[in-house]
């Protein structure tokens, strides 16, 4: 189980550091409206994480356990998406989330709602919970439900911590990275490599979907 927790923590770190809808929105709001706006948006994102984890633990993955072909298709789609993210991080001239577009100020209720909606519609999060998280569950240990909760909780803690740090320091980080492009390239290469490794693992894994019990 320890290996699974470390594994999900690493892939969660790689995914949260890779530019995506959640990161772009949080950084944009933090730079445009300040840290408070970024953190309010983050609360909506965290609720989205929680909803995905709850749905997974309540048996959403059971559909894939009883329809193996659907699970295989989802895994391959997930692997393909992770490879696409890895390529976008590694390719020459890859874009940075720290160059967001300007946005009009929004009220707290809309900040929260948009954070939630961005998370729920984020394909990275759907793939993480529906096809990647089960890869770290050890059936021999039993208690699939408890393992799912533990793994999902680790993902939420990692993602929330990193996103909070990004929201708080977005302005300073944007200025820092603008002056030091080498650091930005290192971040891209590291996260791209991590995502690429897990994409290959997902594509070649032959395990079946597990029902949380």
Coordinates of C-alpha atoms in Angstrom, one line a residue:
X1 CA 0.0 0.0 0.0
X2 CA 2.9 2.3 0.8
X3 CA 4.2 1.9 -2.8
X4 CA 0.7 2.8 -4.1
X5 CA 0.5 5.9 -2.0
X6 CA 3.9 7.1 -3.2
X7 CA 3.0 6.3 -6.7
X8 CA -0.3 8.2 -6.7
X9 CA 1.5 11.1 -4.9
X10 CA 4.1 11.3 -7.7
X11 CA 1.7 11.1 -10.6
X12 CA -0.6 13.6 -8.8
X13 CA 2.4 16.0 -8.5
X14 CA 3.3 15.5 -12.1
X15 CA -0.3 16.2 -13.2
X16 CA -0.9 19.2 -11.0
X17 CA 2.4 20.8 -12.2
X18 CA 1.4 20.3 -15.8
X19 CA -0.6 23.2 -17.3
X20 CA -4.3 22.4 -17.5
X21 CA -7.7 24.0 -17.1
X22 CA -7.4 24.1 -13.2
X23 CA -3.9 25.6 -13.2
X24 CA -4.6 28.2 -15.9
X25 CA -7.8 29.4 -14.2
X26 CA -6.2 29.6 -10.7
X27 CA -3.2 31.5 -11.9
X28 CA -5.2 33.8 -14.1
X29 CA -7.5 34.7 -11.2
X30 CA -4.6 35.1 -8.7
X31 CA -2.8 37.4 -11.1
X32 CA -5.9 39.4 -12.1
X33 CA -7.7 39.6 -8.7
X34 CA -5.1 38.6 -6.1
X35 CA -4.4 35.7 -3.8
X36 CA -7.9 35.7 -2.2
X37 CA -9.6 35.2 -5.5
X38 CA -7.3 32.3 -6.4
X39 CA -7.9 30.6 -3.1
X40 CA -11.7 31.0 -3.4
X41 CA -11.5 29.4 -6.9
X42 CA -9.4 26.6 -5.4
X43 CA -12.2 25.7 -2.9
X44 CA -14.4 25.0 -5.9
X45 CA -11.7 22.8 -7.4
X46 CA -11.3 20.9 -4.2
X47 CA -15.0 20.2 -4.1
X48 CA -14.7 18.8 -7.6
X49 CA -11.9 16.5 -6.5
X50 CA -14.1 15.3 -3.6
X51 CA -17.1 14.6 -5.9
X52 CA -14.9 12.6 -8.2
X53 CA -13.5 10.6 -5.3
X54 CA -17.0 10.0 -3.8
X55 CA -18.4 8.8 -7.2
X56 CA -15.4 6.4 -7.6
X57 CA -15.8 5.0 -4.1
X58 CA -19.6 4.6 -4.5
X59 CA -19.1 2.3 -7.4
X60 CA -18.7 4.3 -10.6
X61 CA -15.8 2.1 -11.5
X62 CA -18.1 -1.0 -11.1
X63 CA -19.4 -0.2 -14.6
X64 CA -15.9 -0.9 -16.0
X65 CA -15.5 -4.0 -13.9
X66 CA -18.5 -5.5 -15.6
X67 CA -17.7 -4.1 -19.0
X68 CA -14.0 -4.9 -19.5
X69 CA -13.9 -3.5 -23.0
X70 CA -15.0 -0.1 -21.8
X71 CA -12.3 -0.1 -19.1
X72 CA -9.7 -1.0 -21.7
X73 CA -10.8 1.8 -24.0
X74 CA -10.8 4.3 -21.1
X75 CA -7.3 3.2 -20.1
X76 CA -6.0 3.6 -23.6
X77 CA -7.7 7.0 -23.9
X78 CA -6.2 8.0 -20.6
X79 CA -2.7 6.8 -21.7
X80 CA -3.1 8.8 -24.9
X81 CA -4.1 11.9 -23.0
X82 CA -1.2 11.6 -20.6
X83 CA 1.2 11.2 -23.6
X84 CA -0.3 14.3 -25.1
X85 CA 0.2 16.2 -21.9
X86 CA 3.8 14.9 -21.7
X87 CA 4.5 15.9 -25.3
X88 CA 3.1 19.4 -24.7
X89 CA 5.4 19.7 -21.7
X90 CA 8.5 18.4 -23.5
X91 CA 8.2 19.7 -27.0
X92 CA 10.2 22.8 -28.0
X93 CA 8.4 26.0 -27.4
X94 CA 5.9 24.4 -25.0
X95 CA 3.5 26.9 -23.4
X96 CA 3.5 28.0 -19.8
X97 CA 0.5 28.4 -17.5
X98 CA 2.2 31.4 -16.1
X99 CA 1.4 33.4 -19.2
X100 CA -2.4 33.5 -18.8
X101 CA -4.8 35.8 -20.6
X102 CA -6.3 38.8 -18.8
X103 CA -9.7 38.2 -17.2
X104 CA -12.4 40.5 -15.9
X105 CA -12.8 40.5 -12.1
X106 CA -15.5 38.1 -10.8
X107 CA -17.4 37.8 -7.5
X108 CA -16.6 35.1 -4.9
X109 CA -19.7 33.0 -5.8
X110 CA -18.7 32.9 -9.5
X111 CA -15.1 32.2 -8.6
X112 CA -16.1 29.2 -6.5
X113 CA -18.6 28.0 -9.2
X114 CA -16.1 28.3 -12.0
X115 CA -13.4 26.5 -10.0
X116 CA -15.8 23.6 -9.4
X117 CA -16.9 23.6 -13.1
X118 CA -13.4 23.7 -14.4
X119 CA -12.4 20.7 -12.2
X120 CA -15.5 18.7 -13.1
X121 CA -14.8 19.2 -16.8
X122 CA -11.1 18.7 -16.6
X123 CA -10.2 15.5 -18.5
X124 CA -7.1 15.0 -16.4
X125 CA -9.1 14.6 -13.2
X126 CA -11.6 12.3 -14.8
X127 CA -8.8 10.1 -16.1
X128 CA -7.0 10.2 -12.8
X129 CA -9.9 8.9 -10.8
X130 CA -11.5 6.5 -13.3
X131 CA -8.6 4.8 -14.9
X132 CA -5.3 5.8 -13.2
X133 CA -6.1 5.6 -9.5
X134 CA -7.3 1.9 -9.7
X135 CA -3.8 1.0 -11.0
X136 CA -2.4 1.6 -7.5
X137 CA -4.9 -0.6 -5.7
X138 CA -3.6 -3.9 -4.5
X139 CA -6.5 -6.5 -4.6
X140 CA -4.4 -8.8 -2.4
X141 CA -4.7 -6.4 0.5
X142 CA -8.5 -6.3 0.3
X143 CA -10.6 -3.3 1.4
X144 CA -10.7 -1.8 -2.0
X145 CA -13.0 1.0 -0.7
X146 CA -10.5 2.0 2.0
X147 CA -7.6 1.8 -0.5
X148 CA -9.5 4.1 -2.9
X149 CA -10.3 6.6 -0.1
X150 CA -6.6 6.6 1.0
X151 CA -5.3 7.0 -2.5
X152 CA -7.8 9.7 -3.4
X153 CA -7.1 11.6 -0.2
X154 CA -3.4 11.6 -1.1
X155 CA -4.2 13.0 -4.5
X156 CA -6.5 15.7 -3.0
X157 CA -3.8 16.7 -0.4
X158 CA -1.1 16.9 -3.0
X159 CA -3.2 18.8 -5.5
X160 CA -4.6 21.2 -3.0
X161 CA -1.3 22.0 -1.4
X162 CA 0.4 22.7 -4.7
X163 CA -2.5 24.6 -6.1
X164 CA -2.7 26.7 -3.0
X165 CA 1.0 27.5 -3.2
X166 CA 0.6 28.4 -6.8
X167 CA -2.4 30.7 -6.2
X168 CA -0.6 32.4 -3.3
X169 CA 2.6 33.0 -5.3
X170 CA 1.3 33.2 -8.9
X171 CA 2.4 36.8 -9.4
X172 CA 5.9 36.3 -8.0
X173 CA 6.3 33.0 -9.8
X174 CA 5.3 34.5 -13.1
X175 CA 7.8 37.3 -12.8
X176 CA 10.5 34.8 -11.5
X177 CA 10.0 32.4 -14.4
X178 CA 9.9 35.2 -17.0
X179 CA 13.4 36.1 -15.9
X180 CA 14.7 32.5 -15.7
X181 CA 13.4 30.4 -18.7
X182 CA 15.8 27.6 -17.8
X183 CA 13.8 26.9 -14.6
X184 CA 10.6 26.7 -16.6
X185 CA 12.2 24.2 -19.0
X186 CA 13.3 22.0 -16.1
X187 CA 9.8 22.0 -14.7
X188 CA 8.4 21.0 -18.1
X189 CA 10.9 18.3 -18.6
X190 CA 10.5 16.7 -15.2
X191 CA 6.7 16.7 -15.3
X192 CA 6.6 15.6 -18.9
X193 CA 8.8 12.6 -18.1
X194 CA 6.7 11.6 -15.1
X195 CA 3.5 11.7 -17.2
X196 CA 5.1 9.8 -20.0
X197 CA 6.3 7.0 -17.7
X198 CA 2.8 6.6 -16.2
X199 CA 1.2 6.8 -19.7
X200 CA 3.3 3.8 -20.8
X201 CA 2.5 2.0 -17.6
X202 CA -1.3 2.6 -18.1
X203 CA -1.2 1.5 -21.7
X204 CA 0.6 -1.8 -21.0
X205 CA -1.2 -2.7 -17.7
X206 CA -3.5 -5.6 -18.1
X207 CA -5.3 -5.5 -14.7
X208 CA -9.0 -5.4 -14.5
X209 CA -11.2 -2.7 -13.0
X210 CA -11.9 -3.3 -9.3
X211 CA -15.2 -2.8 -7.5
X212 CA -14.9 -0.8 -4.3
X213 CA -16.1 -3.0 -1.4

